[in-house]
Amino acid sequence: MSKPSRRPGMGAVPYEGGATFRVWAPNARGIAVVGDFNDWSPDANPLAPDGDGYWSADVDDVKPGHEYRFAVFPAEGEPLSRIDPYARQVTNSVGNAVVVDTDFDWKDDDFQMPPWNELVIYELHVGTFNDEPGGSPGDLQSAASRLPHLAELGVNAVQIMPPVEFAADFSWGYNPAHPFAVESAYGGPHALKRFIAAAHRHGLAVIFDVVYNHFGPGDLDLWRFDGWYEDDKGGIYFYNDWRSTTPWGDTRPDYGRPEVRNYIRDNALFWLEDFRVDGLRWDATAFIRNVHGFDHDSGADLPDGWSLMRWVNDEINARMPWKIAIAEDLKDNPVVTRPTSEGGAGFDAQWDAAFVHPVRRALIAEADEDRHVGDVAQAIAHAYDAEPFRRVIYTESHDEVANGQARVPEEIWPGNADSWAAKKRSTLGAALVMTAPGIPMLFQGQEFLEDRWFQDGDPIDWDKRDRFAGIVALYRDLIRLRRADPATRGLRGRNTNVYHVNDWDKVLAFHRWEDGGAGDDVVVLANFTAGGHEGYRIGLPRPGMWRVRFNSDSAAYDAEFGDHPGFDVEAEEQPQDGMGWSAPVPIGPYTALILSQD
């Protein structure tokens, strides 16, 4: 008769000469582990009751690489064959779990997470961040081979769309079948660790996209795991009433069950601790705190989901306060990024719908008169609880360039993403992302005018990196000014004043700073029309010479640019925009200028 193990851990935990197996199945009358180490015999290695619905046993002669499953004997009916919910590796989403050697040589990895005000994030999808057209998805090794490009571009964080095991080989990743297992088509767990180690060597933090608002729904062995369920629902891991329903399937986890809460908490800490990822981006948190993903819908609120997010974020902050937690909530709710001590959910930042939508509309509108500069001004000034770095800002993300939408250059002129207008207005948008307060984010290929829309079977076109080398240089210059240039420290500062908003001429200007002074005061001037200005007068916060640090109309970035090169200007003692000094500044069409003082 088996005895319950005294060794801690869930799933398969190797030890010298064997492995401990532990699983939660409160309604089963019996559990056995079967695998190639016991000829898949359900009689060879039964697990013993551990208390509170857990079962465990130590099994000798089990080694990393052995495949296994759990034989679950429900209260009624035939035995069930289930993949371990904590499986660290699977042969495929409907295959077998694999015992994993957790040892990994991280060598001299002592990566330090940058402060939030210096972060520039690059979102990528492992399967398409490669140049292998058709046939098979890219993997973590091919994605790692492209990391030097990101280091040269200047970003310092990569956010990878969910790489956990999903049904089939092609997916965005938001259909997690096995939340602890790295997608087999991407190379498995050691490939992910090698990717993270390589990213760290290139100075890149790794932010991991996690999906806790639903599981599956395809190839989901969690479904009715031990045979029990109610109301034709999913069993022990899921709500078994109206709260189970989500837009992605009837598979919302039961945030009120302690064992399910532990499962999600364990998963978050697993990636942060075992894989050394530097942060988590939680998908669709509005659907964790409300059944319908709404605010002001108290009848459908999920208090257990709210408390789960607070609990996990508190755990992370207690153990690893330098690691970032980002919410994709998109409801413009400041409570999401308020500290738990103040009643918030405790996220460090959230994706900001109040930025992306008005900015995209202003860039994509066909006619200049339809660009609402006042809306853009509000988007730039927006903040959660007056904290500028509690938001992630962008014009492209996996959601914004699919689901009926396309890349910004493609939206500007469908089929002509390399046209003058598409190049000018998309790079104007990039300048706003890199100069507005917040944590800026790019989506893969944005820096070389990737066109059409995101598809999980369509790799980005790396040939465009050379074809549009000037546009890549534009992004590189913007990122340098945003992250590290001592002449533009104000772009990393907490203070913003959008002080010039001209909706008639479609021009705006804003001031960024921390303490003020030379190198700290930064002025950004943006023109949203096809006509340039030989001398557009704006107020300036200080007297003296103001130098143009960046001009998106420079011919250095594209041969079609450059009709209105930017010039350094001397501030005159002439009041304008509520400031004591001003200057006429030449600016090109659909152009952004960045000015500061020595």
Coordinates of C-alpha atoms in Angstrom, one line a residue:
M1 CA 0.0 0.0 0.0
S2 CA 1.4 3.4 -0.9
K3 CA 2.1 6.0 1.7
P4 CA 1.6 9.7 1.2
S5 CA 4.8 11.6 0.5
R6 CA 6.3 13.9 3.0
R7 CA 8.1 15.8 0.3
P8 CA 6.5 19.1 -0.7
G9 CA 5.4 20.2 -4.2
M10 CA 2.7 19.5 -6.6
G11 CA 2.8 17.4 -9.8
A12 CA 6.0 15.4 -10.5
V13 CA 8.9 16.5 -8.2
P14 CA 12.1 14.5 -9.0
Y15 CA 14.4 13.4 -6.2
E16 CA 17.5 11.3 -6.2
G17 CA 16.4 7.9 -7.5
G18 CA 12.7 8.7 -8.1
A19 CA 9.9 11.3 -8.1
T20 CA 7.1 12.4 -5.8
F21 CA 3.7 12.6 -7.5
R22 CA 1.0 14.8 -5.9
V23 CA -2.4 15.8 -7.3
W24 CA -5.7 17.3 -6.0
A25 CA -8.7 15.2 -6.8
P26 CA -11.2 15.5 -3.9
N27 CA -14.0 13.4 -5.4
A28 CA -11.9 10.5 -6.6
R29 CA -12.1 7.2 -4.8
G30 CA -8.6 6.4 -5.9
I31 CA -5.6 7.8 -8.0
A32 CA -2.6 6.0 -9.6
V33 CA 0.3 7.3 -11.6
V34 CA 1.0 5.4 -14.8
G35 CA 3.9 5.9 -17.1
D36 CA 6.7 4.3 -19.1
F37 CA 8.5 3.6 -15.8
N38 CA 5.7 1.1 -14.8
D39 CA 4.5 -0.1 -18.2
W40 CA 1.4 2.2 -17.8
S41 CA 0.0 -0.1 -15.2
P42 CA -2.8 1.4 -13.0
D43 CA -2.0 -1.2 -10.3
A44 CA 1.7 -0.5 -9.9
N45 CA 1.8 2.8 -8.2
P46 CA -1.4 3.9 -6.5
L47 CA -1.3 7.3 -4.6
A48 CA -2.3 7.5 -1.0
P49 CA -4.7 10.1 0.5
D50 CA -2.8 13.1 1.7
G51 CA -5.8 14.9 3.3
D52 CA -8.1 17.7 2.0
G53 CA -8.5 15.9 -1.3
Y54 CA -4.8 15.6 -2.1
W55 CA -3.1 12.3 -3.1
S56 CA 0.6 11.6 -3.2
A57 CA 3.3 8.9 -3.3
D58 CA 7.0 8.6 -3.8
V59 CA 7.9 6.4 -6.8
D60 CA 11.4 5.0 -7.2
D61 CA 13.2 4.5 -10.5
V62 CA 11.5 7.5 -12.1
K63 CA 13.9 9.8 -14.0
P64 CA 13.5 13.1 -15.9
G65 CA 12.3 12.4 -19.4
H66 CA 9.8 9.7 -18.3
E67 CA 6.3 10.2 -19.5
Y68 CA 3.3 9.8 -17.2
R69 CA -0.4 10.4 -16.6
F70 CA -2.8 10.1 -13.7
A71 CA -5.4 7.3 -13.6
V72 CA -8.3 8.8 -11.8
F73 CA -11.0 6.5 -10.4
P74 CA -14.1 8.6 -10.0
A75 CA -16.8 8.0 -7.4
E76 CA -18.9 6.5 -10.2
G77 CA -18.1 5.3 -13.7
E78 CA -15.1 4.2 -15.6
P79 CA -11.5 5.3 -14.8
L80 CA -10.3 8.5 -16.3
S81 CA -6.9 9.2 -17.8
R82 CA -5.7 12.8 -17.0
I83 CA -2.6 14.8 -17.7
D84 CA -1.1 16.3 -14.5
P85 CA -2.5 19.8 -13.9
Y86 CA 1.0 20.9 -12.7
A87 CA 2.8 19.2 -15.7
R88 CA 6.0 21.2 -16.4
Q89 CA 6.2 19.6 -19.8
V90 CA 3.9 17.6 -22.1
T91 CA 4.6 15.8 -25.3
N92 CA 1.7 17.7 -26.8
S93 CA -1.6 19.2 -25.6
V94 CA -3.4 15.7 -25.7
G95 CA -0.3 13.6 -25.1
N96 CA 1.5 12.8 -21.9
A97 CA 3.1 14.7 -19.1
V98 CA 6.9 14.5 -18.8
V99 CA 9.0 14.4 -15.7
V100 CA 11.3 17.5 -15.9
D101 CA 14.8 18.0 -14.6
T102 CA 14.5 21.4 -12.9
D103 CA 18.3 22.0 -12.8
F104 CA 19.5 24.7 -15.2
D105 CA 22.8 26.5 -15.4
W106 CA 22.0 30.2 -15.3
K107 CA 25.7 30.9 -15.4
D108 CA 26.4 34.5 -14.2
D109 CA 22.8 35.7 -14.8
D110 CA 22.4 38.7 -12.4
F111 CA 20.0 40.7 -14.4
Q112 CA 18.6 43.8 -12.7
M113 CA 15.1 45.0 -13.6
P114 CA 15.1 48.6 -14.9
P115 CA 13.0 51.1 -13.0
W116 CA 9.5 51.6 -14.5
N117 CA 10.3 55.1 -15.8
E118 CA 13.1 53.7 -18.0
L119 CA 11.2 50.7 -19.4
V120 CA 10.5 50.3 -23.1
I121 CA 8.6 47.1 -23.8
Y122 CA 8.6 45.1 -27.1
E123 CA 5.7 42.7 -27.4
L124 CA 6.4 39.6 -29.5
H125 CA 4.8 36.3 -30.4
V126 CA 7.2 33.4 -30.4
G127 CA 5.6 31.6 -33.3
T128 CA 5.9 34.5 -35.7
F129 CA 9.0 36.3 -34.5
N130 CA 11.1 34.5 -37.0
D131 CA 11.6 34.4 -40.8
E132 CA 10.4 30.8 -41.5
P133 CA 7.4 31.3 -43.8
G134 CA 4.6 28.7 -43.6
G135 CA 4.9 25.1 -42.7
S136 CA 5.7 25.2 -39.0
P137 CA 5.8 27.9 -36.3
G138 CA 8.9 29.5 -35.1
D139 CA 10.3 28.4 -31.7
L140 CA 12.1 29.9 -28.8
Q141 CA 15.5 29.2 -30.3
S142 CA 14.7 31.1 -33.5
A143 CA 13.1 33.9 -31.4
A144 CA 16.3 34.1 -29.3
S145 CA 18.4 34.5 -32.5
R146 CA 16.6 37.8 -33.1
L147 CA 17.3 39.3 -29.6
P148 CA 20.4 41.2 -30.9
H149 CA 18.1 43.2 -33.1
L150 CA 16.1 44.2 -30.0
A151 CA 19.2 45.1 -28.1
E152 CA 20.4 47.3 -31.0
L153 CA 17.0 48.9 -31.3
G154 CA 17.3 49.9 -27.6
V155 CA 14.3 48.4 -26.0
N156 CA 15.0 46.9 -22.6
A157 CA 12.0 44.5 -22.0
V158 CA 10.3 41.9 -24.1
Q159 CA 6.7 40.8 -23.4
I160 CA 6.0 37.4 -24.9
M161 CA 2.5 36.4 -25.7
P162 CA 1.5 33.3 -23.8
P163 CA 3.9 30.4 -24.6
V164 CA 2.2 27.8 -22.5
E165 CA 0.9 24.6 -24.0
F166 CA -2.2 25.2 -26.2
A167 CA -4.2 23.1 -28.7
A168 CA -2.4 22.4 -32.0
D169 CA 0.8 24.2 -32.9
F170 CA -0.5 27.6 -34.1
S171 CA -2.1 30.0 -31.6
W172 CA -2.0 33.4 -30.1
G173 CA -1.5 31.5 -26.8
Y174 CA -4.7 32.8 -25.1
N175 CA -6.1 29.3 -24.9
P176 CA -4.0 27.7 -22.2
A177 CA -4.5 23.9 -22.0
H178 CA -1.6 23.3 -19.6
P179 CA -0.7 26.4 -17.6
F180 CA 2.6 25.1 -16.2
A181 CA 3.9 23.6 -19.4
V182 CA 5.8 25.5 -22.1
E183 CA 4.4 24.9 -25.6
S184 CA 6.0 21.8 -27.1
A185 CA 6.1 23.3 -30.6
Y186 CA 8.2 26.2 -29.1
G187 CA 10.8 23.8 -27.6
G188 CA 9.6 23.1 -24.1
P189 CA 10.8 24.4 -20.7
H190 CA 14.6 24.4 -21.1
A191 CA 14.2 26.3 -24.4
L192 CA 12.3 29.0 -22.5
K193 CA 15.0 29.2 -19.9
R194 CA 17.6 29.5 -22.6
F195 CA 15.6 32.3 -24.2
I196 CA 15.3 34.2 -20.9
A197 CA 19.0 33.8 -20.1
A198 CA 19.8 35.1 -23.6
A199 CA 17.5 38.0 -23.2
H200 CA 19.1 38.9 -19.9
R201 CA 22.5 38.8 -21.5
H202 CA 21.3 41.3 -24.0
G203 CA 20.0 43.6 -21.3
L204 CA 16.3 42.7 -21.8
A205 CA 13.8 42.0 -19.1
V206 CA 11.3 39.3 -19.9
I207 CA 7.6 39.9 -19.1
F208 CA 5.4 36.8 -19.3
D209 CA 1.8 36.9 -20.5
V210 CA -0.5 34.8 -18.2
V211 CA -4.1 33.9 -18.7
Y212 CA -6.2 33.4 -15.6
N213 CA -9.6 34.8 -16.7
H214 CA -10.3 31.4 -18.3
F215 CA -8.5 28.2 -19.2
G216 CA -8.6 26.3 -22.5
P217 CA -11.3 25.7 -23.7
G218 CA -9.6 23.1 -26.0
D219 CA -7.6 20.1 -25.0
L220 CA -8.3 20.8 -21.4
D221 CA -7.7 17.9 -19.0
L222 CA -8.7 20.2 -16.1
W223 CA -12.3 19.8 -17.3
R224 CA -14.2 17.5 -14.9
F225 CA -10.8 16.4 -13.7
D226 CA -11.9 13.9 -11.0
G227 CA -15.3 13.1 -12.6
W228 CA -17.4 15.5 -10.4
Y229 CA -19.4 18.4 -11.9
E230 CA -22.7 20.2 -11.5
D231 CA -25.1 21.8 -13.9
D232 CA -23.2 20.4 -16.9
K233 CA -20.2 22.5 -16.0
G234 CA -16.5 21.9 -15.6
G235 CA -15.9 20.4 -12.2
I236 CA -13.5 21.2 -9.4
Y237 CA -11.3 23.8 -11.2
F238 CA -14.2 25.9 -12.5
Y239 CA -17.3 27.7 -11.3
N240 CA -20.2 25.3 -11.7
D241 CA -22.9 28.0 -12.1
W242 CA -23.6 31.1 -14.2
R243 CA -20.2 32.5 -13.2
S244 CA -18.4 30.0 -15.4
T245 CA -19.3 31.8 -18.7
T246 CA -16.6 33.9 -20.4
P247 CA -16.3 35.2 -24.0
W248 CA -13.7 32.4 -24.6
G249 CA -15.5 29.4 -23.2
D250 CA -17.4 28.1 -20.2
T251 CA -14.1 27.8 -18.3
R252 CA -13.6 30.5 -15.7
P253 CA -11.6 29.2 -12.8
D254 CA -13.4 29.0 -9.4
Y255 CA -11.5 31.9 -7.6
G256 CA -13.3 31.0 -4.4
R257 CA -11.9 27.5 -4.0
P258 CA -8.6 27.6 -2.0
E259 CA -7.1 24.9 -4.1
V260 CA -7.8 26.7 -7.3
R261 CA -6.5 30.0 -5.8
N262 CA -3.3 28.1 -4.8
Y263 CA -3.0 26.7 -8.3
I264 CA -3.1 30.2 -9.9
R265 CA -0.8 31.6 -7.2
D266 CA 1.7 28.8 -7.7
N267 CA 1.6 29.4 -11.5
A268 CA 2.5 33.0 -11.1
L269 CA 5.3 32.4 -8.7
F270 CA 6.5 29.4 -10.8
W271 CA 7.3 31.7 -13.8
L272 CA 8.8 34.5 -11.6
E273 CA 11.0 32.2 -9.5
D274 CA 11.8 29.0 -11.4
F275 CA 12.1 30.8 -14.8
R276 CA 13.4 34.1 -13.6
V277 CA 10.9 36.1 -15.6
D278 CA 10.9 39.8 -14.6
G279 CA 7.2 40.5 -14.6
L280 CA 3.7 39.2 -15.5
R281 CA 1.1 40.7 -17.8
W282 CA -2.3 39.5 -16.8
D283 CA -4.7 39.0 -19.6
A284 CA -8.2 40.5 -19.4
T285 CA -8.3 41.2 -15.7
A286 CA -11.8 42.8 -16.0
F287 CA -13.1 39.3 -16.5
I288 CA -11.4 38.1 -13.3
R289 CA -13.2 40.8 -11.3
N290 CA -16.5 40.7 -13.1
V291 CA -18.4 38.0 -15.0
H292 CA -19.1 40.3 -18.0
G293 CA -15.9 42.3 -17.7
F294 CA -17.7 45.5 -16.8
D295 CA -17.4 48.2 -14.1
H296 CA -20.5 49.4 -12.3
D297 CA -22.1 45.9 -12.6
S298 CA -22.2 44.8 -9.0
G299 CA -24.6 42.0 -9.7
A300 CA -21.9 40.2 -11.7
D301 CA -18.9 41.2 -9.6
L302 CA -16.5 38.5 -8.6
P303 CA -15.1 39.4 -5.1
D304 CA -13.1 36.2 -5.0
G305 CA -11.4 37.2 -8.3
W306 CA -10.6 40.6 -6.9
S307 CA -9.1 39.2 -3.7
L308 CA -7.1 36.6 -5.8
M309 CA -5.4 39.4 -7.7
R310 CA -4.6 41.3 -4.6
W311 CA -3.3 38.2 -2.8
V312 CA -1.0 37.2 -5.7
N313 CA 0.3 40.8 -6.2
D314 CA 1.0 41.0 -2.4
E315 CA 2.9 37.7 -2.5
I316 CA 5.0 39.0 -5.4
N317 CA 5.7 42.3 -3.7
A318 CA 6.7 40.6 -0.5
R319 CA 9.2 38.2 -2.3
M320 CA 10.3 40.2 -5.4
P321 CA 9.2 43.8 -5.3
W322 CA 11.4 44.7 -8.3
K323 CA 9.3 42.5 -10.6
I324 CA 6.5 44.3 -12.5
A325 CA 2.8 43.2 -12.6
I326 CA 0.8 44.6 -15.5
A327 CA -3.0 44.4 -16.0
E328 CA -4.7 44.3 -19.3
D329 CA -8.0 45.7 -17.8
L330 CA -8.9 48.4 -20.4
K331 CA -11.7 49.9 -18.3
D332 CA -9.8 53.1 -17.3
N333 CA -10.2 52.1 -13.7
P334 CA -7.5 53.6 -11.4
V335 CA -8.3 51.1 -8.6
V336 CA -6.6 48.3 -10.7
T337 CA -3.2 50.0 -10.2
R338 CA -3.8 51.3 -6.7
P339 CA -1.7 49.6 -4.0
T340 CA -3.6 47.0 -2.0
S341 CA -3.0 49.0 1.1
E342 CA -5.3 51.6 -0.5
G343 CA -7.9 49.1 -1.5
G344 CA -6.5 48.5 -5.0
A345 CA -5.6 45.4 -6.9
G346 CA -1.9 46.1 -6.5
F347 CA -0.8 46.1 -10.2
D348 CA 2.1 48.2 -11.0
A349 CA 0.8 49.3 -14.4
Q350 CA -2.2 48.7 -16.8
W351 CA -2.7 48.9 -20.5
D352 CA -4.2 52.3 -21.2
A353 CA -7.2 52.3 -23.6
A354 CA -7.5 56.1 -22.9
F355 CA -4.3 56.5 -24.9
V356 CA -4.3 54.0 -27.7
H357 CA -7.8 54.7 -29.1
P358 CA -7.8 58.5 -29.5
V359 CA -4.2 58.5 -30.8
R360 CA -5.0 55.8 -33.3
R361 CA -8.1 57.6 -34.5
A362 CA -6.1 60.8 -35.0
L363 CA -3.4 59.0 -37.0
I364 CA -5.8 56.9 -39.1
A365 CA -8.5 59.5 -40.0
E366 CA -8.4 60.1 -43.7
A367 CA -9.0 63.9 -43.6
D368 CA -6.9 66.3 -41.5
E369 CA -10.0 68.1 -40.3
D370 CA -11.2 64.8 -38.7
R371 CA -8.1 64.6 -36.4
H372 CA -9.1 65.7 -33.0
V373 CA -6.0 67.2 -31.4
G374 CA -7.9 67.9 -28.1
D375 CA -8.6 64.1 -27.8
V376 CA -4.9 63.4 -28.3
A377 CA -4.0 66.1 -25.7
Q378 CA -6.2 64.3 -23.2
A379 CA -4.6 61.0 -24.1
I380 CA -1.2 62.4 -23.4
A381 CA -2.1 63.9 -20.1
H382 CA -4.1 60.9 -18.8
A383 CA -2.8 59.2 -15.7
Y384 CA -4.1 56.8 -13.0
D385 CA -4.1 58.6 -9.6
A386 CA -1.6 61.2 -11.0
E387 CA 1.0 58.4 -11.3
P388 CA 2.4 58.7 -14.9
F389 CA 4.1 55.3 -14.9
R390 CA 1.1 53.2 -13.9
R391 CA 0.1 52.9 -17.5
V392 CA 1.4 51.2 -20.6
I393 CA 1.0 53.2 -23.8
Y394 CA 1.1 52.0 -27.4
T395 CA -0.4 52.4 -30.9
E396 CA 0.0 48.7 -31.8
S397 CA -0.5 45.5 -29.8
H398 CA -1.7 42.0 -30.7
D399 CA -5.3 43.1 -30.1
E400 CA -5.0 46.5 -31.9
V401 CA -3.6 44.9 -35.1
A402 CA -6.0 42.0 -35.5
N403 CA -9.7 41.3 -34.8
G404 CA -10.8 43.4 -37.7
Q405 CA -8.1 46.0 -37.3
A406 CA -4.6 46.2 -38.9
R407 CA -1.2 47.8 -38.4
V408 CA -1.3 51.5 -38.2
P409 CA 0.4 52.1 -41.6
E410 CA -2.0 49.6 -43.2
E411 CA -5.0 51.4 -41.6
I412 CA -3.8 54.7 -42.9
W413 CA -3.6 53.5 -46.5
P414 CA -4.7 49.9 -47.0
G415 CA -2.4 48.1 -49.4
N416 CA 0.1 51.0 -49.3
A417 CA 1.7 50.8 -45.9
D418 CA 5.0 52.0 -47.3
S419 CA 3.4 55.2 -48.7
W420 CA 4.6 58.7 -47.6
A421 CA 1.4 59.3 -45.6
A422 CA 1.6 55.9 -43.9
K423 CA 5.2 56.4 -43.0
K424 CA 4.7 59.9 -41.8
R425 CA 1.6 59.4 -39.6
S426 CA 2.7 56.1 -38.1
T427 CA 6.1 57.5 -37.1
L428 CA 4.3 60.6 -35.6
G429 CA 2.4 58.1 -33.5
A430 CA 5.6 56.4 -32.5
A431 CA 7.0 59.7 -31.3
L432 CA 3.9 60.3 -29.1
V433 CA 4.3 56.8 -27.6
M434 CA 8.0 57.5 -26.8
T435 CA 7.5 61.0 -25.4
A436 CA 4.1 60.8 -23.5
P437 CA 4.2 59.9 -19.8
G438 CA 3.8 56.2 -19.3
I439 CA 5.6 52.9 -20.1
P440 CA 5.9 52.8 -23.9
M441 CA 5.4 49.5 -25.8
L442 CA 5.9 48.5 -29.4
F443 CA 4.5 45.4 -31.2
Q444 CA 6.8 43.2 -33.2
G445 CA 7.8 44.5 -36.6
Q446 CA 6.3 48.0 -35.9
E447 CA 9.8 49.5 -36.2
F448 CA 10.1 48.4 -39.8
L449 CA 6.6 49.2 -41.0
E450 CA 5.1 45.7 -40.9
D451 CA 1.9 45.8 -42.8
R452 CA -1.5 43.9 -42.9
W453 CA -2.5 42.4 -39.5
F454 CA -1.3 39.9 -37.0
Q455 CA -1.9 36.3 -37.7
D456 CA -0.4 33.4 -35.7
G457 CA 0.8 31.6 -38.9
D458 CA 2.3 34.6 -40.6
P459 CA 5.8 35.4 -39.6
I460 CA 7.0 39.0 -39.7
D461 CA 9.0 40.1 -42.8
W462 CA 12.5 40.6 -41.6
D463 CA 13.6 41.8 -45.1
K464 CA 11.8 45.0 -44.2
R465 CA 14.3 45.7 -41.5
D466 CA 16.9 46.4 -44.3
R467 CA 14.4 47.9 -46.7
F468 CA 13.2 50.5 -44.1
A469 CA 16.5 50.9 -42.3
G470 CA 15.9 54.6 -41.9
I471 CA 12.6 54.0 -40.1
V472 CA 14.3 51.5 -37.8
A473 CA 16.9 54.3 -37.1
L474 CA 14.0 56.6 -36.3
Y475 CA 12.6 54.2 -33.7
R476 CA 16.1 53.6 -32.3
D477 CA 16.7 57.4 -31.9
L478 CA 13.3 57.8 -30.2
I479 CA 14.0 54.9 -27.8
R480 CA 17.5 56.3 -26.9
L481 CA 16.0 59.8 -26.2
R482 CA 13.2 58.2 -24.1
R483 CA 15.5 55.8 -22.1
A484 CA 19.0 57.1 -21.7
D485 CA 19.9 60.4 -23.3
P486 CA 21.1 62.9 -20.7
A487 CA 19.8 65.8 -22.9
T488 CA 16.2 64.5 -22.6
R489 CA 16.0 63.4 -18.9
G490 CA 12.5 65.0 -18.7
L491 CA 11.1 62.2 -20.8
R492 CA 11.7 60.0 -17.8
G493 CA 10.2 62.5 -15.4
R494 CA 6.9 62.5 -13.6
N495 CA 5.6 65.9 -14.8
T496 CA 3.6 66.7 -17.9
N497 CA 1.9 69.9 -19.1
V498 CA 0.0 69.8 -22.4
Y499 CA 0.0 73.5 -22.8
H500 CA -0.7 74.2 -26.5
V501 CA -3.7 72.6 -28.1
N502 CA -4.7 74.1 -31.5
D503 CA -7.5 72.1 -33.0
W504 CA -7.8 74.5 -35.9
D505 CA -4.2 74.1 -37.2
K506 CA -4.0 70.5 -35.6
V507 CA -0.9 71.3 -33.6
L508 CA -0.1 70.5 -30.0
A509 CA 2.8 70.9 -27.7
F510 CA 3.6 69.5 -24.3
H511 CA 6.3 69.9 -21.7
R512 CA 7.9 67.0 -19.8
W513 CA 10.2 67.3 -16.8
E514 CA 11.3 66.0 -13.4
D515 CA 13.0 68.9 -11.6
G516 CA 13.4 71.3 -14.5
G517 CA 16.5 72.9 -16.0
A518 CA 18.9 72.2 -18.8
G519 CA 18.6 68.6 -20.1
D520 CA 15.6 68.1 -17.9
D521 CA 13.0 70.4 -19.5
V522 CA 11.8 68.7 -22.7
V523 CA 9.2 70.2 -25.2
V524 CA 7.5 68.0 -27.8
L525 CA 5.8 69.7 -30.7
A526 CA 3.5 67.7 -33.0
N527 CA 1.8 68.6 -36.3
F528 CA -1.2 66.5 -37.4
T529 CA -1.6 68.0 -40.9
A530 CA -0.2 67.5 -44.3
G531 CA 1.1 71.1 -44.4
G532 CA 4.2 72.2 -42.7
H533 CA 5.0 75.5 -40.9
E534 CA 8.0 77.7 -41.5
G535 CA 7.7 79.2 -38.0
Y536 CA 5.0 78.0 -35.7
R537 CA 5.1 80.0 -32.5
I538 CA 4.8 78.1 -29.2
G539 CA 5.6 79.0 -25.6
L540 CA 8.8 77.7 -24.0
P541 CA 9.4 77.2 -20.3
R542 CA 12.8 78.8 -20.1
P543 CA 14.9 81.4 -22.0
G544 CA 17.9 80.5 -24.1
M545 CA 18.7 78.2 -27.0
W546 CA 16.4 75.2 -27.5
R547 CA 18.0 72.4 -29.6
V548 CA 16.1 70.0 -31.8
R549 CA 17.0 66.6 -30.5
F550 CA 14.7 64.7 -32.9
N551 CA 12.8 65.6 -36.1
S552 CA 10.7 62.9 -37.5
D553 CA 10.7 64.7 -40.9
S554 CA 14.4 64.2 -41.3
A555 CA 15.6 62.9 -44.7
A556 CA 18.0 60.7 -42.7
Y557 CA 15.0 58.5 -41.8
D558 CA 13.5 58.3 -45.3
A559 CA 14.3 59.9 -48.7
E560 CA 10.7 61.1 -49.0
F561 CA 11.0 63.1 -45.7
G562 CA 12.9 66.3 -45.1
D563 CA 11.0 69.2 -46.8
H564 CA 11.0 71.1 -43.5
P565 CA 14.1 70.3 -41.5
G566 CA 14.0 71.3 -37.8
F567 CA 16.2 74.2 -36.6
D568 CA 17.4 75.1 -33.1
V569 CA 15.6 78.2 -31.9
E570 CA 16.3 81.0 -29.4
A571 CA 13.5 81.6 -26.9
E572 CA 12.3 85.2 -27.0
E573 CA 10.9 87.2 -24.1
Q574 CA 7.4 87.1 -25.6
P575 CA 4.6 85.5 -23.6
Q576 CA 2.8 82.6 -25.2
D577 CA 0.7 79.7 -23.9
G578 CA 1.0 81.0 -20.3
M579 CA 4.8 81.1 -20.5
G580 CA 7.2 84.0 -20.4
W581 CA 9.1 83.0 -23.5
S582 CA 8.3 81.7 -27.0
A583 CA 9.8 81.1 -30.4
P584 CA 8.7 80.4 -33.9
V585 CA 9.6 76.8 -34.6
P586 CA 9.7 75.3 -38.1
I587 CA 8.0 72.0 -38.4
G588 CA 7.2 69.6 -41.2
P589 CA 4.0 67.8 -42.1
Y590 CA 2.8 65.0 -39.8
T591 CA 5.9 65.7 -37.8
A592 CA 7.1 65.5 -34.2
L593 CA 9.9 67.5 -32.8
I594 CA 11.7 67.0 -29.5
L595 CA 13.5 70.1 -28.1
S596 CA 15.6 70.5 -25.0
Q597 CA 18.5 72.7 -23.7
D598 CA 22.1 71.9 -23.1

